[in-house]
Amino acid sequence: MYGQNLTVHYLLSSEDSCETAPGELFDKAVDLVSSIRDDIQWRNPKAIDMSIFGLCGSGWQLTKRAPRLAISCQLKTSAALSAKEWSEHPDEDVDEKWSLEDLEDFDHDILNRYLLAEEALHSNLSGPTESSEEMLPTTSAEDEAPQMTSILGKRENSYVGDSPSAKHPRLERRSLFRVLPQPHFRPSPTTLRKPWLSLVQVDGFKAPFAPIPPHTADTVEEYLSDIFTRVAWIIPVRGCLGWHTATPAFVIVGDPTSESPRSEDLSFEGEDGKRGCSSIKWTEQSLLEFWDFLQGLRDAGNFGALALAFNVAHALSVAPFLSPSSHREPPNRLPPVADAHASCTPTTEQSERGSMVGQCDYIKIYHDTRYTHGLRTLLQAWFYRTDGTKTQPLKDAKLVLVDARGKGLLVC
């Protein structure tokens, strides 16, 4: 070939068939050499036979016949030789038919971990807690109606009895991903028409702030003195942030004025025994109005280059916050923020708090530090109306301000 004697070596693996004809190997060798030595720059690929695909409903189905079983010489055992082709029917005289009832339950380690996690979530949502058990109506086994059970064996109903207790709101347990319209991230506008207007429109927030270690009051003031540095207010929607004095939040179903939870169930106490402000209470409607309000601020440009983000936590992360009594301070809550004379030595608490922020549903408002105090004043004063009733969800709430890297600066 081509005036030269060429030798092509073919490596036969143990998985290849022993019945490969020598002529077939020679043809493969010729094709290999031709593809290397030919001057042809383009070879037409083999056309795909579209007849092997058939339109079936809303999808395509492969209609090509099943391939023949290729039994290698290494596997020519009695079991392999007894294997039937795909199109052959099972033998009637041999026990080859199995019903679903006769099959054992499918067991897989990875799947079991997901099922156990889902079971724990359902148990947390459906089962009464120790603190709320005394407030649930007592029913006997005869009076209790049969409950529908899921595949995990847990009740689908959230409450025992006909209706939830009047003293406790019905807390939203579903994911909040679809509550707010997407996109859940609104970047800063590329152009600003009125970049300085807000400096004379909104007064600074007068409430004192608590610096977050390793920051002190002096380092916080120094950080905020650069008016073009980017920071962000975190508005909790459901769950607890990682800082002791930060206000937790929860979402209820329906009108927040129709049902009022007991104050001792929706407050937490600090180490000094003084009660903090009550939790932030949201509804789906109030969240929508608040999100629209923030987008209006962003589009107007009165507070500079605002950017908005809505973070939705994993369902298992917020499961501990879906019962009314859960809004007491959790036992693993991190210690309170330090005073102005705290040490600036970095600790692992920053990373721990960062991970706790990821376990909370929250809204983040990115802005320049020149607008930090004005935004905090506006958040404090924001309200919405329900049947003529004025409600201020963020009144007296303590929010967290973080820097451009998400590290805590202060609680205010």
Short mmCIF file of C-alpha atoms in Angstrom, two decimals:
data_model
loop_
_atom_site.label_atom_id
_atom_site.label_comp_id
_atom_site.label_asym_id
_atom_site.label_seq_id
_atom_site.Cartn_x
_atom_site.Cartn_y
_atom_site.Cartn_z
CA MET A 1 0.00 0.00 0.00
CA TYR A 2 1.37 3.39 -1.08
CA GLY A 3 4.65 1.67 -2.04
CA GLN A 4 5.41 0.81 1.57
CA ASN A 5 5.01 -2.23 3.73
CA LEU A 6 3.11 -1.23 6.86
CA THR A 7 2.36 -3.37 9.89
CA VAL A 8 -0.69 -2.52 11.98
CA HIS A 9 -0.85 -3.98 15.48
CA TYR A 10 -4.27 -4.70 16.94
CA LEU A 11 -4.58 -5.06 20.71
CA LEU A 12 -7.22 -7.60 21.57
CA SER A 13 -8.66 -7.05 25.02
CA SER A 14 -10.27 -9.74 27.10
CA GLU A 15 -13.68 -8.11 26.63
CA ASP A 16 -13.58 -8.31 22.82
CA SER A 17 -15.23 -11.17 21.04
CA CYS A 18 -13.00 -14.12 20.14
CA GLU A 19 -14.79 -14.56 16.83
CA THR A 20 -13.48 -11.44 15.08
CA ALA A 21 -12.66 -12.41 11.50
CA PRO A 22 -9.15 -11.68 10.18
CA GLY A 23 -10.67 -9.94 7.17
CA GLU A 24 -12.51 -7.52 9.45
CA LEU A 25 -9.29 -6.67 11.24
CA PHE A 26 -7.56 -6.07 7.89
CA ASP A 27 -10.33 -3.71 6.76
CA LYS A 28 -9.97 -1.72 9.98
CA ALA A 29 -6.22 -1.46 9.41
CA VAL A 30 -6.74 -0.22 5.84
CA ASP A 31 -9.21 2.43 7.01
CA LEU A 32 -6.81 3.58 9.70
CA VAL A 33 -3.88 3.98 7.31
CA SER A 34 -6.07 5.62 4.66
CA SER A 35 -7.35 8.23 7.09
CA ILE A 36 -3.75 9.17 7.87
CA ARG A 37 -2.20 9.14 4.37
CA ASP A 38 -5.06 10.46 2.23
CA ASP A 39 -5.06 14.05 1.03
CA ILE A 40 -8.79 14.32 1.58
CA GLN A 41 -9.43 17.10 4.09
CA TRP A 42 -13.12 16.42 4.63
CA ARG A 43 -15.01 13.19 5.00
CA ASN A 44 -18.76 13.11 4.99
CA PRO A 45 -20.05 11.61 8.23
CA LYS A 46 -22.58 8.87 8.16
CA ALA A 47 -26.11 10.21 8.12
CA ILE A 48 -28.27 9.47 11.13
CA ASP A 49 -31.19 7.24 10.34
CA MET A 50 -34.05 9.28 11.81
CA SER A 51 -36.45 6.40 11.26
CA ILE A 52 -35.24 4.84 14.50
CA PHE A 53 -37.00 7.64 16.39
CA GLY A 54 -40.76 7.78 16.70
CA LEU A 55 -42.88 10.64 18.04
CA CYS A 56 -44.76 9.39 21.09
CA GLY A 57 -46.98 11.97 22.76
CA SER A 58 -44.80 14.86 23.91
CA GLY A 59 -41.51 12.98 23.49
CA TRP A 60 -39.47 10.86 21.13
CA GLN A 61 -39.15 7.13 21.49
CA LEU A 62 -36.29 5.00 20.20
CA THR A 63 -37.89 2.46 17.88
CA LYS A 64 -34.72 0.65 16.93
CA ARG A 65 -34.75 -3.04 17.69
CA ALA A 66 -32.86 -4.16 20.75
CA PRO A 67 -29.33 -5.40 20.01
CA ARG A 68 -28.45 -9.03 20.13
CA LEU A 69 -26.76 -10.28 23.25
CA ALA A 70 -23.00 -10.32 22.69
CA ILE A 71 -21.65 -13.11 24.88
CA SER A 72 -17.88 -13.02 24.99
CA CYS A 73 -15.78 -16.13 25.10
CA GLN A 74 -14.91 -15.39 28.71
CA LEU A 75 -18.57 -15.44 29.79
CA LYS A 76 -19.85 -18.49 27.97
CA THR A 77 -21.25 -20.04 31.12
CA SER A 78 -24.54 -21.82 31.54
CA ALA A 79 -26.08 -18.73 33.12
CA ALA A 80 -24.96 -16.44 30.29
CA LEU A 81 -26.07 -18.85 27.59
CA SER A 82 -29.51 -19.14 29.20
CA ALA A 83 -30.08 -15.38 28.99
CA LYS A 84 -32.90 -14.57 26.59
CA GLU A 85 -33.05 -11.88 23.96
CA TRP A 86 -35.02 -8.70 24.65
CA SER A 87 -37.94 -9.64 22.42
CA GLU A 88 -38.40 -13.17 23.76
CA HIS A 89 -41.29 -13.90 26.10
CA PRO A 90 -40.71 -15.52 29.49
CA ASP A 91 -41.23 -19.26 29.77
CA GLU A 92 -44.51 -20.29 31.32
CA ASP A 93 -43.07 -23.36 32.99
CA VAL A 94 -40.24 -21.42 34.63
CA ASP A 95 -40.85 -19.00 37.49
CA GLU A 96 -39.79 -15.83 35.68
CA LYS A 97 -42.74 -13.59 36.55
CA TRP A 98 -42.71 -11.52 39.71
CA SER A 99 -45.41 -9.27 41.13
CA LEU A 100 -44.62 -6.01 42.89
CA GLU A 101 -45.98 -7.41 46.15
CA ASP A 102 -43.44 -10.24 46.06
CA LEU A 103 -40.44 -7.97 45.53
CA GLU A 104 -38.45 -6.73 48.51
CA ASP A 105 -38.42 -3.05 49.38
CA PHE A 106 -35.74 -1.06 47.62
CA ASP A 107 -32.95 -0.21 50.05
CA HIS A 108 -30.16 2.22 49.30
CA ASP A 109 -27.87 4.07 51.72
CA ILE A 110 -27.91 7.42 49.88
CA LEU A 111 -31.68 7.32 49.37
CA ASN A 112 -32.24 6.38 53.00
CA ARG A 113 -30.37 9.47 54.17
CA TYR A 114 -32.71 11.70 52.17
CA LEU A 115 -35.75 9.83 53.45
CA LEU A 116 -34.61 10.11 57.06
CA ALA A 117 -33.96 13.82 56.63
CA GLU A 118 -37.41 14.30 55.07
CA GLU A 119 -38.96 12.23 57.85
CA ALA A 120 -37.31 14.44 60.46
CA LEU A 121 -38.69 17.51 58.69
CA HIS A 122 -42.21 16.08 58.58
CA SER A 123 -41.94 15.11 62.22
CA ASN A 124 -40.87 18.63 63.12
CA LEU A 125 -43.71 20.13 61.12
CA SER A 126 -46.48 17.76 62.17
CA GLY A 127 -45.63 16.55 65.63
CA PRO A 128 -46.27 18.71 68.72
CA THR A 129 -43.26 20.09 70.59
CA GLU A 130 -42.77 19.97 74.33
CA SER A 131 -43.55 23.65 74.77
CA SER A 132 -46.69 23.56 72.64
CA GLU A 133 -48.01 20.19 73.78
CA GLU A 134 -49.94 21.66 76.71
CA MET A 135 -51.76 24.10 74.39
CA LEU A 136 -53.00 21.45 71.97
CA PRO A 137 -56.56 20.13 72.41
CA THR A 138 -56.75 16.68 73.92
CA THR A 139 -58.49 14.00 71.88
CA SER A 140 -59.07 10.36 72.54
CA ALA A 141 -58.26 7.56 70.13
CA GLU A 142 -61.96 7.06 69.37
CA ASP A 143 -62.65 10.74 68.69
CA GLU A 144 -59.67 11.34 66.47
CA ALA A 145 -60.51 11.01 62.79
CA PRO A 146 -58.31 8.76 60.69
CA GLN A 147 -55.46 10.71 59.14
CA MET A 148 -54.02 10.32 55.67
CA THR A 149 -50.39 9.25 55.86
CA SER A 150 -47.62 9.89 53.39
CA ILE A 151 -45.04 7.40 52.18
CA LEU A 152 -42.95 8.31 55.20
CA GLY A 153 -45.77 7.47 57.58
CA LYS A 154 -46.16 11.03 58.87
CA ARG A 155 -49.34 13.07 59.09
CA GLU A 156 -49.96 15.63 56.40
CA ASN A 157 -51.95 17.82 58.80
CA SER A 158 -49.99 20.42 60.71
CA TYR A 159 -52.32 20.59 63.70
CA VAL A 160 -54.13 18.14 65.91
CA GLY A 161 -57.86 18.78 66.03
CA ASP A 162 -60.19 20.76 63.83
CA SER A 163 -58.29 24.05 63.75
CA PRO A 164 -55.10 25.59 65.13
CA SER A 165 -55.17 27.28 68.49
CA ALA A 166 -56.52 30.81 68.36
CA LYS A 167 -53.55 32.05 70.38
CA HIS A 168 -51.04 30.87 67.82
CA PRO A 169 -50.78 31.96 64.20
CA ARG A 170 -50.55 29.36 61.50
CA LEU A 171 -46.91 29.51 60.48
CA GLU A 172 -45.90 29.17 56.84
CA ARG A 173 -43.94 25.94 56.48
CA ARG A 174 -43.47 25.84 52.71
CA SER A 175 -40.45 27.07 50.84
CA LEU A 176 -40.58 30.80 50.11
CA PHE A 177 -38.90 30.42 46.72
CA ARG A 178 -42.10 31.15 44.76
CA VAL A 179 -43.46 33.85 47.08
CA LEU A 180 -41.48 36.67 45.48
CA PRO A 181 -41.31 37.08 41.70
CA GLN A 182 -38.04 36.27 40.04
CA PRO A 183 -35.33 37.30 39.52
CA HIS A 184 -34.38 37.16 43.21
CA PHE A 185 -31.30 39.27 42.55
CA ARG A 186 -31.59 42.81 41.22
CA PRO A 187 -28.17 44.32 40.45
CA SER A 188 -27.36 47.98 40.84
CA PRO A 189 -28.60 50.27 38.04
CA THR A 190 -25.94 51.17 35.52
CA THR A 191 -26.95 54.84 35.47
CA LEU A 192 -28.25 57.08 38.26
CA ARG A 193 -30.35 60.15 37.57
CA LYS A 194 -30.44 61.56 41.12
CA PRO A 195 -27.47 60.16 43.01
CA TRP A 196 -27.37 62.76 45.81
CA LEU A 197 -31.04 63.48 46.47
CA SER A 198 -31.45 61.21 49.48
CA LEU A 199 -28.84 63.05 51.56
CA VAL A 200 -31.31 65.84 52.32
CA GLN A 201 -34.51 63.78 52.28
CA VAL A 202 -33.98 61.23 55.07
CA ASP A 203 -32.43 61.87 58.47
CA GLY A 204 -29.92 59.46 59.94
CA PHE A 205 -31.08 56.64 62.21
CA LYS A 206 -30.80 57.86 65.81
CA ALA A 207 -30.87 54.50 67.62
CA PRO A 208 -27.56 53.29 69.12
CA PHE A 209 -25.73 50.43 67.48
CA ALA A 210 -23.73 47.51 68.87
CA PRO A 211 -20.50 46.67 67.04
CA ILE A 212 -19.87 43.06 66.07
CA PRO A 213 -16.48 41.61 67.08
CA PRO A 214 -13.74 42.07 66.11
CA HIS A 215 -15.08 45.57 65.37
CA THR A 216 -15.42 48.30 67.98
CA ALA A 217 -17.39 51.53 67.87
CA ASP A 218 -14.33 53.38 66.60
CA THR A 219 -13.53 50.88 63.85
CA VAL A 220 -17.16 50.85 62.71
CA GLU A 221 -17.24 54.65 62.48
CA GLU A 222 -13.96 54.59 60.58
CA TYR A 223 -15.29 51.95 58.18
CA LEU A 224 -18.48 53.90 57.50
CA SER A 225 -16.59 57.16 56.99
CA ASP A 226 -15.64 56.05 53.47
CA ILE A 227 -18.90 57.03 51.80
CA PHE A 228 -18.32 54.88 48.72
CA THR A 229 -17.67 51.60 50.55
CA ARG A 230 -20.30 48.93 49.85
CA VAL A 231 -22.25 47.43 52.76
CA ALA A 232 -25.59 45.64 53.10
CA TRP A 233 -28.50 45.53 55.53
CA ILE A 234 -29.86 42.02 56.15
CA ILE A 235 -33.64 41.82 56.63
CA PRO A 236 -34.59 38.42 58.11
CA VAL A 237 -37.70 36.85 56.62
CA ARG A 238 -37.77 33.50 58.41
CA GLY A 239 -35.30 32.18 60.96
CA CYS A 240 -32.63 33.57 63.24
CA LEU A 241 -29.43 35.27 62.21
CA GLY A 242 -26.18 34.33 63.89
CA TRP A 243 -25.94 37.35 66.20
CA HIS A 244 -27.42 37.35 69.67
CA THR A 245 -29.33 40.63 69.63
CA ALA A 246 -30.50 40.43 66.01
CA THR A 247 -34.26 40.10 65.72
CA PRO A 248 -35.57 36.76 64.39
CA ALA A 249 -38.45 36.56 61.92
CA PHE A 250 -41.23 34.22 60.87
CA VAL A 251 -43.94 34.05 58.20
CA ILE A 252 -47.58 33.37 59.00
CA VAL A 253 -50.50 32.44 56.79
CA GLY A 254 -53.28 34.99 56.50
CA ASP A 255 -53.87 38.34 58.15
CA PRO A 256 -51.33 39.15 60.88
CA THR A 257 -53.92 41.23 62.77
CA SER A 258 -56.46 38.40 63.05
CA GLU A 259 -54.34 36.16 65.24
CA SER A 260 -51.77 37.35 67.74
CA PRO A 261 -49.25 34.92 69.18
CA ARG A 262 -48.41 35.08 72.82
CA SER A 263 -45.60 37.54 73.41
CA GLU A 264 -43.58 35.09 75.50
CA ASP A 265 -43.51 32.66 72.60
CA LEU A 266 -42.28 35.23 70.08
CA SER A 267 -39.59 36.97 72.13
CA PHE A 268 -36.19 36.00 73.38
CA GLU A 269 -34.18 36.96 76.41
CA GLY A 270 -30.58 38.05 76.57
CA GLU A 271 -28.00 36.96 79.07
CA ASP A 272 -28.92 39.91 81.30
CA GLY A 273 -32.47 38.58 81.60
CA LYS A 274 -34.00 41.51 79.70
CA ARG A 275 -36.43 40.68 76.97
CA GLY A 276 -35.55 41.72 73.45
CA CYS A 277 -37.95 43.06 70.88
CA SER A 278 -40.56 40.69 69.48
CA SER A 279 -39.91 38.82 66.27
CA ILE A 280 -40.52 40.28 62.84
CA LYS A 281 -43.83 38.98 61.54
CA TRP A 282 -44.39 38.62 57.80
CA THR A 283 -47.15 37.41 55.53
CA GLU A 284 -46.87 36.58 51.84
CA GLN A 285 -48.70 39.79 50.99
CA SER A 286 -46.47 41.96 53.18
CA LEU A 287 -43.36 40.35 51.66
CA LEU A 288 -44.63 41.17 48.17
CA GLU A 289 -45.34 44.77 49.13
CA PHE A 290 -41.95 45.12 50.83
CA TRP A 291 -40.15 43.67 47.80
CA ASP A 292 -42.02 46.06 45.49
CA PHE A 293 -41.12 48.93 47.82
CA LEU A 294 -37.43 48.04 47.68
CA GLN A 295 -37.50 47.74 43.90
CA GLY A 296 -39.08 51.17 43.73
CA LEU A 297 -36.22 52.59 45.82
CA ARG A 298 -33.71 50.90 43.54
CA ASP A 299 -35.34 52.17 40.34
CA ALA A 300 -35.75 55.73 41.67
CA GLY A 301 -32.04 56.03 42.45
CA ASN A 302 -32.57 58.27 45.49
CA PHE A 303 -30.34 56.01 47.59
CA GLY A 304 -27.58 55.53 45.10
CA ALA A 305 -26.74 52.24 43.45
CA LEU A 306 -29.00 49.87 45.38
CA ALA A 307 -28.86 46.13 44.73
CA LEU A 308 -31.33 43.61 46.14
CA ALA A 309 -31.08 39.89 46.83
CA PHE A 310 -33.57 37.40 48.27
CA ASN A 311 -31.96 34.29 49.75
CA VAL A 312 -34.08 31.17 50.27
CA ALA A 313 -32.70 28.71 52.80
CA HIS A 314 -32.94 24.94 52.47
CA ALA A 315 -36.14 23.48 53.92
CA LEU A 316 -34.24 21.48 56.56
CA SER A 317 -32.37 24.62 57.66
CA VAL A 318 -35.52 26.53 58.60
CA ALA A 319 -37.42 23.52 59.98
CA PRO A 320 -36.52 24.37 63.62
CA PHE A 321 -38.16 27.80 63.18
CA LEU A 322 -41.55 26.56 61.95
CA SER A 323 -43.22 26.19 65.36
CA PRO A 324 -44.39 29.17 67.44
CA SER A 325 -42.29 28.22 70.46
CA SER A 326 -39.14 27.98 68.36
CA HIS A 327 -38.68 31.75 68.42
CA ARG A 328 -37.29 31.65 71.88
CA GLU A 329 -33.54 32.00 71.78
CA PRO A 330 -32.09 28.66 70.62
CA PRO A 331 -29.57 26.98 72.92
CA ASN A 332 -26.83 27.06 70.28
CA ARG A 333 -27.25 30.79 69.59
CA LEU A 334 -23.90 32.54 69.50
CA PRO A 335 -22.95 34.87 72.37
CA PRO A 336 -23.93 38.55 72.31
CA VAL A 337 -21.97 41.15 70.41
CA ALA A 338 -19.17 42.81 72.30
CA ASP A 339 -19.09 46.33 73.67
CA ALA A 340 -16.90 49.11 72.38
CA HIS A 341 -13.84 47.82 74.28
CA ALA A 342 -13.96 44.29 72.87
CA SER A 343 -10.79 42.68 71.61
CA CYS A 344 -10.12 42.81 67.88
CA THR A 345 -8.61 39.33 67.79
CA PRO A 346 -10.33 37.31 65.00
CA THR A 347 -12.21 34.21 66.14
CA THR A 348 -14.06 31.38 64.51
CA GLU A 349 -17.37 33.01 65.44
CA GLN A 350 -17.37 34.95 62.16
CA SER A 351 -17.46 31.77 60.09
CA GLU A 352 -20.04 30.22 62.41
CA ARG A 353 -22.28 33.26 62.11
CA GLY A 354 -21.85 33.25 58.35
CA SER A 355 -23.07 29.67 58.17
CA MET A 356 -26.09 30.54 60.33
CA VAL A 357 -26.99 33.40 57.97
CA GLY A 358 -27.16 30.84 55.17
CA GLN A 359 -29.75 28.90 57.18
CA CYS A 360 -32.16 31.83 57.23
CA ASP A 361 -34.51 33.28 54.61
CA TYR A 362 -33.53 36.91 54.25
CA ILE A 363 -33.43 39.97 51.99
CA LYS A 364 -30.14 41.79 51.48
CA ILE A 365 -29.93 45.46 50.52
CA TYR A 366 -26.53 46.41 49.06
CA HIS A 367 -25.69 50.12 49.13
CA ASP A 368 -22.97 52.71 49.66
CA THR A 369 -22.18 53.65 53.26
CA ARG A 370 -23.30 57.26 52.65
CA TYR A 371 -26.89 55.91 52.59
CA THR A 372 -26.64 53.44 55.51
CA HIS A 373 -28.33 55.61 58.15
CA GLY A 374 -30.98 56.94 55.78
CA LEU A 375 -31.92 53.43 54.65
CA ARG A 376 -32.16 52.25 58.26
CA THR A 377 -34.56 55.10 59.03
CA LEU A 378 -36.68 54.23 56.02
CA LEU A 379 -36.82 50.54 56.95
CA GLN A 380 -37.91 51.47 60.46
CA ALA A 381 -40.74 53.65 59.14
CA TRP A 382 -41.98 51.37 56.33
CA PHE A 383 -45.54 50.11 56.76
CA TYR A 384 -48.35 48.44 54.85
CA ARG A 385 -52.10 48.39 55.40
CA THR A 386 -54.44 45.43 55.84
CA ASP A 387 -58.15 46.28 56.00
CA GLY A 388 -57.26 49.80 57.07
CA THR A 389 -54.87 48.64 59.80
CA LYS A 390 -51.35 50.05 59.64
CA THR A 391 -48.60 47.50 60.30
CA GLN A 392 -44.86 48.17 60.66
CA PRO A 393 -43.02 44.82 60.58
CA LEU A 394 -39.56 46.34 61.11
CA LYS A 395 -40.45 48.79 63.87
CA ASP A 396 -38.01 48.41 66.82
CA ALA A 397 -36.32 45.50 65.03
CA LYS A 398 -32.57 45.05 65.35
CA LEU A 399 -30.99 44.45 61.96
CA VAL A 400 -27.47 43.40 61.00
CA LEU A 401 -25.18 45.44 58.75
CA VAL A 402 -22.45 43.47 56.95
CA ASP A 403 -19.50 44.58 54.88
CA ALA A 404 -18.78 43.80 51.23
CA ARG A 405 -17.48 40.34 52.20
CA GLY A 406 -20.53 39.46 54.28
CA LYS A 407 -18.78 39.94 57.64
CA GLY A 408 -20.82 41.50 60.43
CA LEU A 409 -20.23 45.17 61.25
CA LEU A 410 -22.97 46.15 63.66
CA VAL A 411 -26.45 45.38 64.99
CA CYS A 412 -28.86 48.31 64.99
#
